[in-house]
PDB file of N, CA and C in Angstrom:
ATOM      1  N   UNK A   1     136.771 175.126 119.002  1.00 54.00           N
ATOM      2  CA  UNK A   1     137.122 173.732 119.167  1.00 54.00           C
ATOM      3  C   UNK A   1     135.923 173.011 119.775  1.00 54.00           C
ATOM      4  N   UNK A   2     135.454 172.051 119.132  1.00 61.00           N
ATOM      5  CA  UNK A   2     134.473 170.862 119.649  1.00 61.00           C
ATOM      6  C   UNK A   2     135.218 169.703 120.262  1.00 61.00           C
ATOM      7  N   UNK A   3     134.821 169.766 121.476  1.00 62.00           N
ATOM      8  CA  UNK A   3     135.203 168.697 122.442  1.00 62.00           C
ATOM      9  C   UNK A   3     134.285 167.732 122.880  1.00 62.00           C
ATOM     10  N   UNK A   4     134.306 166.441 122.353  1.00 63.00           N
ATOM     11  CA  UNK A   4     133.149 165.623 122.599  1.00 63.00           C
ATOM     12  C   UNK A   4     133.127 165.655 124.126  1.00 63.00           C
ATOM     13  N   UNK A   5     131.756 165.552 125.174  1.00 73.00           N
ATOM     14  CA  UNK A   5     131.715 165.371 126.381  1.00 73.00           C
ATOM     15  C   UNK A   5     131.233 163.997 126.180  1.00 73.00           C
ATOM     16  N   UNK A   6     131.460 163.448 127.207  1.00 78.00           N
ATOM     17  CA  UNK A   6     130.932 161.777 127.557  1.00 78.00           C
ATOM     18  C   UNK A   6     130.283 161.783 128.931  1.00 78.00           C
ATOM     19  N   UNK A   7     129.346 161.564 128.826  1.00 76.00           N
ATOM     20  CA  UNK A   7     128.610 161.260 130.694  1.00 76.00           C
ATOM     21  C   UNK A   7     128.487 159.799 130.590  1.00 76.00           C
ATOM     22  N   UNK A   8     128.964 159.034 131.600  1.00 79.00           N
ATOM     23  CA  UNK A   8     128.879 157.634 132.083  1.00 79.00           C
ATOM     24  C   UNK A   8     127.876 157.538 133.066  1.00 79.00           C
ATOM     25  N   UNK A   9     127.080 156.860 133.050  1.00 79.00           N
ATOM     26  CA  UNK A   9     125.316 156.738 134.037  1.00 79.00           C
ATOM     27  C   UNK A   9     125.353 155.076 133.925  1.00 79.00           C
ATOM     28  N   UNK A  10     124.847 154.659 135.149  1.00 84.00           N
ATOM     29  CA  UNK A  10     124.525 153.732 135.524  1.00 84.00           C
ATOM     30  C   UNK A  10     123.177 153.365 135.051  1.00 84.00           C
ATOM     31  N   UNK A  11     123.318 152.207 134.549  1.00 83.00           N
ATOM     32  CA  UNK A  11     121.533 151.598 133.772  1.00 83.00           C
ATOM     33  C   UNK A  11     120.554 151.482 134.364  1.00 83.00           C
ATOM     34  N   UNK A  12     121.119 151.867 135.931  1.00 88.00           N
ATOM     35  CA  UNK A  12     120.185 152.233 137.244  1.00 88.00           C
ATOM     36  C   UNK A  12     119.084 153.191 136.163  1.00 88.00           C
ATOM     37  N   UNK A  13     119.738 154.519 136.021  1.00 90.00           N
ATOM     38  CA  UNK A  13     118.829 155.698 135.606  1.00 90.00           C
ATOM     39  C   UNK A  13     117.527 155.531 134.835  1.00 90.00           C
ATOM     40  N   UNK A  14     117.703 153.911 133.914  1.00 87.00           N
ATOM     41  CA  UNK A  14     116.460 153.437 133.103  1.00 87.00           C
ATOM     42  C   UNK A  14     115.253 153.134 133.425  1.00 87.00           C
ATOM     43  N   UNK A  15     115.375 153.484 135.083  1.00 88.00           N
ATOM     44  CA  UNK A  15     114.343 153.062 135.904  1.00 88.00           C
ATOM     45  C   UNK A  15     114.011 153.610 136.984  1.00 88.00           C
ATOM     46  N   UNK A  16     114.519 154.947 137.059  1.00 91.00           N
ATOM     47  CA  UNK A  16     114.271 155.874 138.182  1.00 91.00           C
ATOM     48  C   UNK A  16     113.102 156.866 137.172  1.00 91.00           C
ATOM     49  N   UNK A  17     112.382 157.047 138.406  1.00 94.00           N
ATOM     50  CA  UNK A  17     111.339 158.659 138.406  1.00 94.00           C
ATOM     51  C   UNK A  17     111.988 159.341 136.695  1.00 94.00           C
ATOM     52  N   UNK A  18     111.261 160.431 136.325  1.00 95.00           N
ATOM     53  CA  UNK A  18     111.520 160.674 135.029  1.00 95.00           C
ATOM     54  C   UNK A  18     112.344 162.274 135.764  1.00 95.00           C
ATOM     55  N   UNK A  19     111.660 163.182 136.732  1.00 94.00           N
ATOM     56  CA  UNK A  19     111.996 163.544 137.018  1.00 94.00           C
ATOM     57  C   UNK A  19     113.768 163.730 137.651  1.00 94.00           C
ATOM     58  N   UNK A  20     113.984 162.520 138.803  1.00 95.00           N
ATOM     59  CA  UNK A  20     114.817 162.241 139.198  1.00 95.00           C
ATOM     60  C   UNK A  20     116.083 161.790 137.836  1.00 95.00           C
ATOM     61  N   UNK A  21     115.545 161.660 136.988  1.00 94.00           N
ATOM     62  CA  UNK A  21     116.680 161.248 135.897  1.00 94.00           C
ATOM     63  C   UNK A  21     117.063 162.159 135.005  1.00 94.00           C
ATOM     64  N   UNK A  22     116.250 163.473 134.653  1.00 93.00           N
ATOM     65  CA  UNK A  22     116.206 164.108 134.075  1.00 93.00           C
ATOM     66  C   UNK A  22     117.464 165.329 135.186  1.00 93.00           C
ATOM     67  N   UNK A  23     117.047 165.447 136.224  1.00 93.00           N
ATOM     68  CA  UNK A  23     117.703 166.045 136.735  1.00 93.00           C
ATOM     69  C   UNK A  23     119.013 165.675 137.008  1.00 93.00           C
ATOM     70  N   UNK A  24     119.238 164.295 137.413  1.00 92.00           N
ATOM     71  CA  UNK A  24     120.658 163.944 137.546  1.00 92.00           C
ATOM     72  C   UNK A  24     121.122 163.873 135.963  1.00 92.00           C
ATOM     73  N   UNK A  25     120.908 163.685 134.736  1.00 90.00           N
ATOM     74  CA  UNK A  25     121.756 163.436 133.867  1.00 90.00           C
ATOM     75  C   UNK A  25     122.186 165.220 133.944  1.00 90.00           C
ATOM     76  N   UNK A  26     121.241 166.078 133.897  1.00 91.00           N
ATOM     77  CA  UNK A  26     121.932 167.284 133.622  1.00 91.00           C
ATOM     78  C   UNK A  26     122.555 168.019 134.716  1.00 91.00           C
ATOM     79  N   UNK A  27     122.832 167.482 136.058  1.00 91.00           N
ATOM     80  CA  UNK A  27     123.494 167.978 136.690  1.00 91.00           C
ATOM     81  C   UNK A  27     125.238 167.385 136.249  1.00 91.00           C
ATOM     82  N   UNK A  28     125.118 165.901 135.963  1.00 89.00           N
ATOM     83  CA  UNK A  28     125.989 165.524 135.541  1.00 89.00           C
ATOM     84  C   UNK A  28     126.957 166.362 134.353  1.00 89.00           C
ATOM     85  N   UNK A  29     125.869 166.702 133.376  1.00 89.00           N
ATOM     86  CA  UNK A  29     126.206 167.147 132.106  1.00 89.00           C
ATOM     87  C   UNK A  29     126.945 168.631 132.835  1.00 89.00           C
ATOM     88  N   UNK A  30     126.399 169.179 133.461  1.00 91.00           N
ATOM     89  CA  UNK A  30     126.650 170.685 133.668  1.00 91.00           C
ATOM     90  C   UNK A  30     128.321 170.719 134.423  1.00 91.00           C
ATOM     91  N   UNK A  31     128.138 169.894 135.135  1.00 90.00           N
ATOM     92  CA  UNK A  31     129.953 169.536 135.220  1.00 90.00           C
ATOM     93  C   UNK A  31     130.993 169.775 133.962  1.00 90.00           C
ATOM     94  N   UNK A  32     130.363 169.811 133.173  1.00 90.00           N
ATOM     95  CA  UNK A  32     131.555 170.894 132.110  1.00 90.00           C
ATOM     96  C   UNK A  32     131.920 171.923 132.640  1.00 90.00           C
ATOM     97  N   UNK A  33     130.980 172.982 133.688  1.00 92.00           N
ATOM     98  CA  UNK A  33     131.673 174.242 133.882  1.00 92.00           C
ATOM     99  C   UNK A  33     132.525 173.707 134.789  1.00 92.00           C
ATOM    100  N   UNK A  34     132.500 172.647 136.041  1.00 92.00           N
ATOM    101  CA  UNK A  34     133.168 172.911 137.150  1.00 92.00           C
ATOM    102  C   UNK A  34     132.691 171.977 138.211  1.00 92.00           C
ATOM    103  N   UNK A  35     133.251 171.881 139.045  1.00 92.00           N
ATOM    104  CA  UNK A  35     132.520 170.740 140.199  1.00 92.00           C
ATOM    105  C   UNK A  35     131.959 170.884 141.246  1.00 92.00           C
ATOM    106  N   UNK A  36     131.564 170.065 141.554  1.00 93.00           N
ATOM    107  CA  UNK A  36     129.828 170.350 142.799  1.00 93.00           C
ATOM    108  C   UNK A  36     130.710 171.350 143.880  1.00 93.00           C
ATOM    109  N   UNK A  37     129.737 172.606 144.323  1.00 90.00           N
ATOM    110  CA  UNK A  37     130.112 173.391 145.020  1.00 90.00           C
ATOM    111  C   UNK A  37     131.236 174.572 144.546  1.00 90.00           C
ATOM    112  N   UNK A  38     131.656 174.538 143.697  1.00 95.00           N
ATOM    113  CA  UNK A  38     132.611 175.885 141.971  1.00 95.00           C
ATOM    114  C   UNK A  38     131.771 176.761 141.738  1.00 95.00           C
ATOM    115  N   UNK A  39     132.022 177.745 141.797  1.00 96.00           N
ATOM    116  CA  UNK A  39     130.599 178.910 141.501  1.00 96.00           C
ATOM    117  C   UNK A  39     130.519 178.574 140.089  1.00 96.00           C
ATOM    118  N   UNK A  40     131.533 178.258 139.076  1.00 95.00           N
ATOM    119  CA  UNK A  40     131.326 178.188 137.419  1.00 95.00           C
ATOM    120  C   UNK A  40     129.851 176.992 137.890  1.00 95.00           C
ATOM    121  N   UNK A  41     130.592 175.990 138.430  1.00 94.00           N
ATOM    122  CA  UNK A  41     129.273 175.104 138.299  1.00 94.00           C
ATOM    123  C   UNK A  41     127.537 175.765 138.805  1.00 94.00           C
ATOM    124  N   UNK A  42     127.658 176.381 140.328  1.00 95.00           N
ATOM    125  CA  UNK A  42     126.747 176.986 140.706  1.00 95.00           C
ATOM    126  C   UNK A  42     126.089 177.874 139.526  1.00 95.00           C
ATOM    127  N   UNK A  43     126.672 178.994 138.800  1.00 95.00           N
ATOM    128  CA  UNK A  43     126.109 179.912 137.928  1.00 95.00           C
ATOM    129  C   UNK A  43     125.331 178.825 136.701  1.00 95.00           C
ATOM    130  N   UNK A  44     126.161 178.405 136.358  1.00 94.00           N
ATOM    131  CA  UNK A  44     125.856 177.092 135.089  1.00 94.00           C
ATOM    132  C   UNK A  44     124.449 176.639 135.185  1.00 94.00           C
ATOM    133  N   UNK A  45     124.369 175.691 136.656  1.00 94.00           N
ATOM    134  CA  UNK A  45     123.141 175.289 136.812  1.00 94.00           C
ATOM    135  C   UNK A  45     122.099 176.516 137.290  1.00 94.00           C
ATOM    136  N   UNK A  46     122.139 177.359 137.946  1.00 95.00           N
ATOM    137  CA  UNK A  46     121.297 178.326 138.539  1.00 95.00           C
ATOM    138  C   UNK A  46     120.912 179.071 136.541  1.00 95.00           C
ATOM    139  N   UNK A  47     121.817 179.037 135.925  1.00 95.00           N
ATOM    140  CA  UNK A  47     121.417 179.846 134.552  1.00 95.00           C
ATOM    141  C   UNK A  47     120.673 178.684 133.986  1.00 95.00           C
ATOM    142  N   UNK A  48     120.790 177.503 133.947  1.00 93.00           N
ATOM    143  CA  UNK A  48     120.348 176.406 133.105  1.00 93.00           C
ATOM    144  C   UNK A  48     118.616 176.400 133.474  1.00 93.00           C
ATOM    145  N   UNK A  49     118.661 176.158 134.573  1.00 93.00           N
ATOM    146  CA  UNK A  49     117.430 176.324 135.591  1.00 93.00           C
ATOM    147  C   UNK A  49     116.072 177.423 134.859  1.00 93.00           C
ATOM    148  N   UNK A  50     116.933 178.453 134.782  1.00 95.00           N
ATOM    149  CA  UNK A  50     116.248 179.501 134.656  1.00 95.00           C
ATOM    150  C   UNK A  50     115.424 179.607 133.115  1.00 95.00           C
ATOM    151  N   UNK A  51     117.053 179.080 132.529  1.00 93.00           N
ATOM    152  CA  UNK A  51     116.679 178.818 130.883  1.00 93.00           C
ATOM    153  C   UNK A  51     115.401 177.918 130.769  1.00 93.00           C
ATOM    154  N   UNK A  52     114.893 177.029 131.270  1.00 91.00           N
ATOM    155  CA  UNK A  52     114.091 175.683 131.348  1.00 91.00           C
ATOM    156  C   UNK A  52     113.081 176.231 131.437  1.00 91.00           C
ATOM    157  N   UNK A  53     112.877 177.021 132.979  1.00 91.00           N
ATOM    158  CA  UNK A  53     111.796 177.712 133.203  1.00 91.00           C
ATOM    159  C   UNK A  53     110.892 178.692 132.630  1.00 91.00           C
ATOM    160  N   UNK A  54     111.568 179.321 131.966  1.00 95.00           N
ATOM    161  CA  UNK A  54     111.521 180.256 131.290  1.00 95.00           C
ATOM    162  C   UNK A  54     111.033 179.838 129.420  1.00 95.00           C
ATOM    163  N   UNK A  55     111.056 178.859 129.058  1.00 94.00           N
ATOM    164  CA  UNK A  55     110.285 177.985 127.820  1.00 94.00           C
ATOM    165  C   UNK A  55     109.517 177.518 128.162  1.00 94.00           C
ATOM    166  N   UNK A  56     108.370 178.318 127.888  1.00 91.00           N
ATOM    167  CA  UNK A  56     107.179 177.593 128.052  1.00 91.00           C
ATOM    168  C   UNK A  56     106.559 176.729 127.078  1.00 91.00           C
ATOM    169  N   UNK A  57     107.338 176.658 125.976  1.00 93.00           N
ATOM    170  CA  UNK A  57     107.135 175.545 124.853  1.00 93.00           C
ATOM    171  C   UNK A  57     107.644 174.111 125.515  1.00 93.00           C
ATOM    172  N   UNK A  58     108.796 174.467 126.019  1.00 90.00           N
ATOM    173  CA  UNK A  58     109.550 173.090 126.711  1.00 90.00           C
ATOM    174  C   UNK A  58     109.060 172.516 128.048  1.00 90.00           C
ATOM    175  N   UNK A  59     108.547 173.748 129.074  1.00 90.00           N
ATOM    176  CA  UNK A  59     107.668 172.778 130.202  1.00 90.00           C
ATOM    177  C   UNK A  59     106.090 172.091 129.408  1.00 90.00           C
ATOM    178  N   UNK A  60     105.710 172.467 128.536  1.00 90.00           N
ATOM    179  CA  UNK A  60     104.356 172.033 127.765  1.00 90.00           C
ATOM    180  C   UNK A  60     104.654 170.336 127.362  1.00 90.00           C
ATOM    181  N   UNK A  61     105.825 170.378 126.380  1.00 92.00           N
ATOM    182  CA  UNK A  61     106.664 169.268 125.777  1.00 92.00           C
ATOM    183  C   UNK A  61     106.787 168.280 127.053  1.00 92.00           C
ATOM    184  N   UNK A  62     107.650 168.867 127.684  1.00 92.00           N
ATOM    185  CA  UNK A  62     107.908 167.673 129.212  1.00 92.00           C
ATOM    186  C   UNK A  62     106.948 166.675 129.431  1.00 92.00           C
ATOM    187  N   UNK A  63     105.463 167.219 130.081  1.00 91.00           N
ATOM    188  CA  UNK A  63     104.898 166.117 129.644  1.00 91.00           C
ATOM    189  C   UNK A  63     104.700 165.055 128.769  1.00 91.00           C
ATOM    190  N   UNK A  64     104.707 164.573 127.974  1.00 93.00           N
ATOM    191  CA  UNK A  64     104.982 164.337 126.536  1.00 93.00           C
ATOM    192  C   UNK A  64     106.319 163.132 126.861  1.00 93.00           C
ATOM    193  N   UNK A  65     107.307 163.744 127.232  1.00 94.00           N
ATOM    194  CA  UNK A  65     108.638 163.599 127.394  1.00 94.00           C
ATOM    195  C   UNK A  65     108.359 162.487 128.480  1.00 94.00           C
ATOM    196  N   UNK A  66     107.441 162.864 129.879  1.00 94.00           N
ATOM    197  CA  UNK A  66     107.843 162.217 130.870  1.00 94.00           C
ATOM    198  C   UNK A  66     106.678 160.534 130.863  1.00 94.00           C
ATOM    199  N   UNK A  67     105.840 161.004 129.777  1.00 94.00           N
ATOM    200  CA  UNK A  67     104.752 159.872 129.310  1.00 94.00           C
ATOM    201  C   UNK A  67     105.535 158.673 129.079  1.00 94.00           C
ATOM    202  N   UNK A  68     106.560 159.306 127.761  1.00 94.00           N
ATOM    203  CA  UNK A  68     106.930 158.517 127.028  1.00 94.00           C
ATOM    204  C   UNK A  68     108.285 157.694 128.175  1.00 94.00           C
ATOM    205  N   UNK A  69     108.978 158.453 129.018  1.00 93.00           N
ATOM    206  CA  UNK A  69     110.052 157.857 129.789  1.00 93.00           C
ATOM    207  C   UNK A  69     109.292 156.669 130.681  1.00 93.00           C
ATOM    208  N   UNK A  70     108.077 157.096 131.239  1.00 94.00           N
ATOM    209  CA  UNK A  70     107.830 156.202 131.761  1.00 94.00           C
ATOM    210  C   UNK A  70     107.560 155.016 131.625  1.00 94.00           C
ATOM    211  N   UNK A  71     106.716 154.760 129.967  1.00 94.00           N
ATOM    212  CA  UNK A  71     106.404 153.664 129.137  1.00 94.00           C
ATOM    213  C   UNK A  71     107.640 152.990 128.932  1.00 94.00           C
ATOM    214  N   UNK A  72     108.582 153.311 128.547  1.00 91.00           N
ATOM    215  CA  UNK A  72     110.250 152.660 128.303  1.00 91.00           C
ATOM    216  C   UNK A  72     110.342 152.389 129.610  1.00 91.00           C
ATOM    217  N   UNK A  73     110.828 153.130 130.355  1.00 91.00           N
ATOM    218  CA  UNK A  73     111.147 152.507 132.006  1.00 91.00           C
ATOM    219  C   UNK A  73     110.167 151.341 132.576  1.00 91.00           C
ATOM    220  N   UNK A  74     108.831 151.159 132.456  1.00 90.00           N
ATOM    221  CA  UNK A  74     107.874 149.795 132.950  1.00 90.00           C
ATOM    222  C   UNK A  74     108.408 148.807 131.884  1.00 90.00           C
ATOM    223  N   UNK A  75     108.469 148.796 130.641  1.00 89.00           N
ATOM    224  CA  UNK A  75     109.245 148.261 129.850  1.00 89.00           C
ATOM    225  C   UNK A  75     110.439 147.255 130.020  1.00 89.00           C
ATOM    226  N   UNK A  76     111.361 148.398 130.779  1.00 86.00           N
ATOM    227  CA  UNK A  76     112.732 147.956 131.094  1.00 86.00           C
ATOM    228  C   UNK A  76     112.576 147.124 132.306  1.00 86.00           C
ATOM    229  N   UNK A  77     111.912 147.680 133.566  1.00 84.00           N
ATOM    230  CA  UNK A  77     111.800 146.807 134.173  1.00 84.00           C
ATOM    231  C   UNK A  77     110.773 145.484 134.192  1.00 84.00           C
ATOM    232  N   UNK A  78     109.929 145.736 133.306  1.00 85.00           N
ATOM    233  CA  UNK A  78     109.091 144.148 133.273  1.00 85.00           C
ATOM    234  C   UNK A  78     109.876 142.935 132.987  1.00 85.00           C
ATOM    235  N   UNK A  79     110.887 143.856 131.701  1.00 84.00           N
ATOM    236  CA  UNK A  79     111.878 142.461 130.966  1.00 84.00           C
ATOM    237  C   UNK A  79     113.328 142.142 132.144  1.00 84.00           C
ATOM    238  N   UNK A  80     113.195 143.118 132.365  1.00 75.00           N
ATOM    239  CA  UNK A  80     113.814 142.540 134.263  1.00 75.00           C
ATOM    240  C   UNK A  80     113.596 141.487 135.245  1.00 75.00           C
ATOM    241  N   UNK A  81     112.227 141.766 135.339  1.00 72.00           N
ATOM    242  CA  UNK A  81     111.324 141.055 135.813  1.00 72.00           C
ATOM    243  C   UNK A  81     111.182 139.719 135.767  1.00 72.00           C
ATOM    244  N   UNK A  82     111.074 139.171 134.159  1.00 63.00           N
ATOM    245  CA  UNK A  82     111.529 138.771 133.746  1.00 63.00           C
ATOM    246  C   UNK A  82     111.928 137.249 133.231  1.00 63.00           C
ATOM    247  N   UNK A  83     113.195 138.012 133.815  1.00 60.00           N
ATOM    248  CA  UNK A  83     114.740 136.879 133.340  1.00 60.00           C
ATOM    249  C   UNK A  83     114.709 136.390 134.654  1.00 60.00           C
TER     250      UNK A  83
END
């Protein structure tokens, strides 16, 4: 069975650190196993973690990733800026 998940984020996130956003959407996301302080949740993220670390194709990519977040985020906030 496919169960769509939905994460709701504040448009705050369009403008935080790339880091800091990257990490909260998937802590968010990882709340499928269970909730802050649930070992399902603890194992989830402690395995997720590991998974990340462990691709060294995907920490290479990140950069890349965090270039491009940042260009959108000065973006978002210039036209902020603005109005």
């Amino acid at each position: 069975m496919n169960i769509p998940i939905n994460i709701f984020l504040s448009t705050e996130i369009f403008t935080m650190p790339f880091a800091h956003a990257v990490g909260l959407v998937l802590h968010e996301w990882l709340h499928i196993y269970g909730g802050d302080g649930s070992k399902e949740f603890t194992y989830a993220l402690t395995d997720f973690i590991k998974l990340i670390l462990s691709d060294k194709q995907l920490i290479k990519k990140t950069e890349q990733f965090k270039k491009e977040w940042e260009i959108m985020t000065k973006e978002i906030i210039d036209q902020n800026i603005d109005k």
